[in-house]
Structure formats: structure tokens, C-alpha cells
Amino acid sequence: MNTNDILIIDCLQYVNWNRELFKEAKRGGLNVIHVTIAYWENRKEVIQNIDNWNKHFTEHADLIMPIRSAEDIQVAQDNNKIGIIFGFQNCSPVEDDVRLIEEMHHLGARIMQLSYNNQSLLATGCYEERDSGITRFGKVAIKEMNRLGMIIDMSHSAEHSTLQAIEISTRPIAITHANPTTFHAALRNKSNDVLKNLSQSKGMLGVSLYPFHLAKGSDCTLEEFCNMIYDTAEFMGIDRIGIGSDLCLNWDYTVLEWMRSGRWALTPDFGEGNAEQPTWPKQPDWFKNNLGFQNLIDGLQAVSFSDQDIEKIMGKNWLNFFLSSFPPMPNKDS
Amino acid sequence: MNTNDILIIDCLQYVNWNRELFKEAKRGGLNVIHVTIAYWENRKEVIQNIDNWNKHFTEHADLIMPIRSAEDIQVAQDNNKIGIIFGFQNCSPVEDDVRLIEEMHHLGARIMQLSYNNQSLLATGCYEERDSGITRFGKVAIKEMNRLGMIIDMSHSAEHSTLQAIEISTRPIAITHANPTTFHAALRNKSNDVLKNLSQSKGMLGVSLYPFHLAKGSDCTLEEFCNMIYDTAEFMGIDRIGIGSDLCLNWDYTVLEWMRSGRWALTPDFGEGNAEQPTWPKQPDWFKNNLGFQNLIDGLQAVSFSDQDIEKIMGKNWLNFFLSSFPPMPNKDS
């Protein structure tokens, strides 16, 4: 099975994009990429990032196009372009104002994490000691995201907050990029309790290829990774799994520092790394960039997934999830 | 004993000030007032509020002056002016940036609450269901406030966050306006556990005259209120208590709506009130405005406080607390 034969959706990348990298992603067979446009950015800063993306859409109109509805994914495929979905890894662009959720939706944001590692105004992050769960503002925000059709993403959130988001949200939520803690016990990975509740509520897990989320880190083998997918599919159901590679490309260390320390730390926070090895981790040899998706398909075949299941994991499950998640909620009065 | 004979410090008021109200406060014998200049205001908005205060300082220079150090309090007394201390009831002016704490200190802020009813980026508020305690950012912020000499105020914070702030802060903290829950069981009042830890760490409690913090609300008698002060002084020690009247004057209901709902609620939140009686509560007859301090002194005398103790409660304790709290921490290298 070839990357060009099937729909490939990567539900998280953070890349310093340029024409060469868009072309590489096209060669790699990508159809849709959920791109991160905020870690700690406030409203003004994220609008600047969106302006930069709009420039990309103009300059590279032959390669990429924005996805604002699930139907746009078909348009992108028909036109042989990569569809780009805007997502926030934090609720920082919304600042303290629930009405900014709708503004951000108008500007194209379709996925938002409620917290990024730290406590946010909406939920607790996975690196905090204690977890206050979904806050008063968080409950209002979830309702608003449900109404608009903005996907709630709990990838970097803490356990109780995540369980509560699943419970409170009237629409299924996503963990766009993380792995089970049974595969690798990292604060960023997810317990069986979370994965069970996620799957029972028809939510989605995107499995991550970021080395800190992998057993043996950069040395994790393709077979080990695909076996993890197999086990997780057994546990959650084959329809609940997709790819959220967390592929980070072409950034220098200052960007990683921003991701880790934002404006809240006075001395560097090393996040998943440490003072001895502060910089970007090395990707596994079999997934260095957007050309690695063929290896993933081959690896999934090798652990005896059917072609049909591979299609689901590589893109169809995310497509179905977007088809039900992106439409706004019908008006109660209509 | 007369209000004019002793130092009177009110460690929280929120008043829509004008010349008449400054004059009334002077007639009432006030020497120092900690005024609220932020509930949900962000950096830009709080700077606007400070600009408005600077206008007050110019226009009413015969009545008021800013307090930037505890020594300024003596200057204010010598010049027969009311000293004004800027305080934030929330960390919203600091946004997500620890360096804004120093900026706000430069602009005159000397007291900051870590959270206002809701979860903030630093700590949990008293109306949240669960309490994540002092967050990762909160720990950095406390260190920075300790360094600069900005008082940590936990009046509207949740229990565990408050206990943790007392523990983490290397300098005593304040609860500028609240009463014991043993007097009136409101979410905004404080448990004996909090009051014990506050007092053992040489922190300060300002007792509140806001009706929602009072037993029997607006009908609370002067005697009941002064008996509460007596019991609290027994429990915490006479040096640990002052006044934080929470006197709110001359605002319409839209301001109360802002205080309660900020920008986070889509439907009104009624805070300490309720949908049936949403508006400002009626002050007790014996404390309607800044002329009520003489009644307080009389009431304290009636429950048999000594003159010396009354002086402490009415102002000296806050003065001593400010004298040790406002100076910056000595540089470690010097």
C-alpha cells in the first residue's frame, strides 16, 4: 500500500514551513495537516501567525489550502493540495474572554487545547502537581466550543481535567498527539483510564512520534511503535485511533525555549528534556520528516493490520471525526 | 477615642472616587486606603486605571497622595493627606508574563491577589470546585513578588492555594478583606486552619464589612461584628488583625456585573448574590460609608478592647506589616 493511494491526515505538526517543506510533505503523501499556530501566543500574536499563514496560502496556493470544514478536505484532495487545519496547543489566544473563541473560529481555528503543560484559565496542564479540573471559565468555554464546532484537545492537559472535559463536553473530544503510558510512562502520555473514557465517548487519540513520548525515545523501533498502535487499537477500538505525529521541523532552540518557558518562567524550564540535553530530541530514523509515512504504512502492515484498518489509522478516522466535529451545533430554536 | 487621634488604615476599598468622597473619607479620619484598581483588567486596562488615578492625585493633591513605601505613610500623615495604596484583586494585569510583576510594581502596585474567585494562572479562586494550589507560574510569581516587596493577598483564593501561598512565600502574606467562617460560613470567608497558618507566619487578616461576609448580612449589629473581631484576635493574636472594609461606594450594577462575570461568563454569574437579588447589598446602618470608622472604634471599646489594641486594629498593625513588606529583598550578592 502506497501513501498516494490513501488519505493521510496528520493531526499535529509544528514545522517552520517553507516551500521546500510543503513539497516534501506532498511527496510524503500528506493530504491534511493540523498545524500548531499557538503555544503561549495571545490574541494579537496569534492573529499575526494567522496573517503569516494567509501569506503561505497565497504564495503556495499550488500546494496548500486552508481547511475550514470537513468538506474542504475533499476539495483539497480533488485539487491535489495539502489541507491545513489551524490549531492552538493552548487557550492563550482566547485570553480571559469567552467571546474570543468565536473570533478565533471565524479566523479559522478548529482545534484548541484547554491547557499546555501548565495551569490555564480553563484546565490544568500535565506538568502541574495538582489538578483543579475544568474551571468555571472552562465549563463556559467547552459549551462555546461545542456550539461552534471547535474540537477540544487535551493532549497536554492533566488527568482529572481530561476526564472532566470528556464528561462535560457534549461532543467527543480529541487527544491529538500522545501515547499510552503503558507504552511509555511520561507525564505527557495518557492512562488507560483516560483512553477508555475517550474511546467510550467516541473521542480520538492521535499517536505521537515525538521521541519523549516513545519507549526508548529516539531509539524506538518502527516495530515497537506499530505494536503499540496494535495494542492501543485493541484497547480503544480501531475507529478511535489516528496519527498525530508531533513532528517538529526546522526550528532552532529558542523556539523550544518559548514552547517550554513561555513568558512565565524566569529561569529556563526544560519540559520533557533536561539541563544536560536541553535541545530538540532526535527523531527515530524511520520517521525523520514527512517522508516517513510510507514507513508507518509498511510497519502497520508488518504487525498484520488489514489494509482497511491502515486506511482508518492513517486518515479515515480523523476524517470521520472532523465530519461530525466541525459543523456548528444546530440552533436550539430552529 | 476619636478617629482623628489615631492612625486609620483601611486595607481594602473599591469606590468610584470623586472630590466629595475623598473629603468624606478625610472627615471619617482615614489616613491610608488600599484601593482596588483591577478585577479582570489586563495590562493595558490597568495602566488606564493608573492614569486615571494619577489624574486624581493631581486634581485632589490637597486631599490625597500615592503611597509607594511605608515611609510615605508618615509623609501623608504629616501633610494631612490620605495615602493611597494601589492593589489588584486578581493577577490579570500581569497576564501570562512574570516580568509584568516588576512593571506593575514600578507603576505603583503594592498588593496583588493571586486569584479572584476563579482559577487564575497563579492560583485557584474560592468559587472553583477543586483547587490546584499554587501553579508552576504561581511559584515563580510569588518569588518575584517576594523579591520586589509586593504583598501577596489571598482574600478571594481557595483554601489549599492559600495554605500553599503561606508556605511558599518567604514573606508573610495578607488576607486583606475576609472574615472567619466560624463567624459566617461563606465561600469567601476563611477557615480556622487558614487563619492559624496565617497568624503563625506573621500574616495579616483585614476584617470585612461587606454584607455577604457578615453573619446576618446587612442586619449584622456593630456588637456582633466587634465580638467577631474580639474572638478572632483571641485566636490569631492582636497583632495580626486590621480592617479591610471592602467598602464599595458609588458604583452602578454594571460594575458589579463586571466584578462577577468579567469576560469569562456568557450568562451573568451572581457571585455572592443571586438572581432574585443581584445588585449591591445594603451596608449595615453603622457602616454605610467612610464616616463609619468612629462607630467601629466605639464598638471595639464597648467589647472591652484597650485603647492600645484598638490603635493596632485600626491602623498600627497594617503600618507595621507594610514597613516590613514593602522594602525590596536585599540583593543576595550584596
XYZ file of N, CA and C in Angstrom, chain A residues 40 96-99 118-121 127-132 135-137 139-140 144 160 263-266 269, chain B residues 40 96-99 118-121 127-132 135-137 139-140 144 160 263-266 269:
162
model
N 1.809 29.910 23.486
C 1.533 30.891 24.547
C 1.049 32.197 23.938
N -8.750 36.088 28.431
C -9.724 35.877 29.510
C -11.152 36.078 29.005
N -11.338 35.967 27.689
C -12.582 36.419 27.070
C -13.242 35.292 26.275
N -14.346 34.787 26.805
C -15.020 33.660 26.155
C -15.456 34.008 24.731
N -15.709 35.284 24.468
C -16.177 35.651 23.125
C -15.065 35.569 22.075
N 1.026 23.687 31.694
C 0.747 24.454 32.920
C -0.759 24.596 33.141
N -1.090 25.130 34.292
C -2.469 25.550 34.561
C -2.850 26.663 33.592
N -4.013 26.558 33.012
C -4.542 27.669 32.219
C -5.797 28.187 32.905
N -6.451 29.150 32.300
C -7.711 29.638 32.870
C -8.839 28.616 32.693
N 1.936 19.019 33.679
C 3.145 19.190 34.494
C 2.866 19.813 35.856
N 1.626 20.161 36.131
C 1.293 20.733 37.436
C 1.225 19.617 38.490
N 1.449 19.985 39.744
C 1.398 18.991 40.822
C -0.030 18.544 41.123
N -0.944 19.510 41.130
C -2.345 19.211 41.422
C -3.230 19.661 40.280
N -4.436 19.145 40.239
C -5.303 19.308 39.072
C -6.658 19.822 39.547
N -6.960 21.079 39.202
C -8.246 21.640 39.623
C -9.376 21.242 38.682
N -12.262 24.460 34.938
C -12.604 25.599 35.790
C -13.988 26.145 35.434
N -14.411 27.151 36.197
C -15.694 27.793 35.883
C -15.688 28.362 34.470
N -14.613 29.070 34.135
C -14.466 29.596 32.781
C -14.372 28.435 31.788
N -15.767 25.544 31.826
C -17.080 24.969 31.506
C -17.822 25.827 30.478
N -17.700 27.129 30.611
C -18.327 28.038 29.644
C -17.643 27.887 28.280
N -19.104 26.735 24.554
C -18.939 27.593 23.385
C -18.230 26.839 22.250
N -7.246 14.542 35.617
C -8.624 14.805 36.033
C -9.295 15.810 35.094
N 6.321 32.993 28.762
C 6.722 34.217 29.476
C 6.596 34.029 30.979
N 6.297 32.786 31.405
C 6.002 32.577 32.820
C 7.226 32.210 33.641
N 8.292 31.730 33.000
C 9.459 31.267 33.751
C 10.554 32.324 33.740
N 11.227 32.478 34.875
C 12.351 33.426 34.927
C 13.666 32.723 34.632
N 12.781 26.472 31.821
C 12.150 25.213 32.201
C 12.486 24.230 31.083
N -10.462 42.242 36.644
C -10.175 41.385 35.486
C -9.342 42.163 34.473
N 0.229 36.769 31.170
C 0.956 35.496 31.259
C 2.457 35.731 31.425
N 2.817 36.940 31.880
C 4.210 37.367 31.803
C 4.745 37.746 33.186
N 5.632 36.921 33.707
C 6.160 37.149 35.061
C 6.866 38.500 35.164
N 7.412 38.981 34.057
C 8.137 40.252 34.110
C 7.213 41.463 34.276
N -12.232 32.888 40.638
C -11.993 31.834 39.655
C -10.546 31.352 39.697
N -10.300 30.302 38.957
C -8.932 29.863 38.711
C -8.191 30.952 37.944
N -6.984 31.262 38.378
C -6.124 32.156 37.591
C -4.917 31.357 37.122
N -3.995 32.017 36.466
C -2.770 31.324 36.053
C -1.863 31.043 37.253
N -14.356 30.152 44.471
C -15.620 29.643 43.916
C -15.439 28.424 43.026
N -14.207 28.002 42.804
C -13.980 26.817 41.976
C -14.297 25.555 42.790
N -14.646 24.485 42.087
C -14.962 23.230 42.774
C -13.724 22.556 43.347
N -12.626 22.579 42.597
C -11.379 21.948 43.027
C -10.262 22.972 43.016
N -9.198 22.646 43.703
C -8.141 23.615 43.974
C -6.791 23.012 43.577
N -6.194 23.549 42.518
C -4.899 23.009 42.073
C -3.742 23.602 42.862
N 0.271 27.309 41.192
C 0.695 26.670 39.944
C 2.197 26.850 39.728
N 2.691 26.257 38.648
C 4.116 26.422 38.311
C 4.433 27.913 38.118
N 3.589 28.603 37.367
C 3.762 30.042 37.178
C 3.595 30.762 38.522
N 4.362 29.817 41.487
C 5.572 29.728 42.331
C 6.607 30.761 41.899
N 6.745 30.928 40.597
C 7.687 31.927 40.081
C 7.198 33.332 40.455
N 8.956 36.351 42.735
C 9.153 37.689 42.178
C 8.491 38.749 43.066
N -6.694 25.479 49.721
C -5.371 24.875 49.579
C -4.376 25.857 48.955
N -15.016 38.770 31.668
C -15.274 38.454 30.262
C -15.452 36.952 30.072
N -15.477 36.214 31.202
C -15.443 34.750 31.094
C -16.820 34.127 31.037
N -17.852 34.867 31.492
C -19.190 34.272 31.563
C -20.040 34.730 30.384
N -20.837 33.827 29.851
C -21.743 34.197 28.757
C -23.110 34.580 29.289
N -23.052 35.717 36.094
C -22.759 34.949 37.298
C -23.110 35.861 38.469
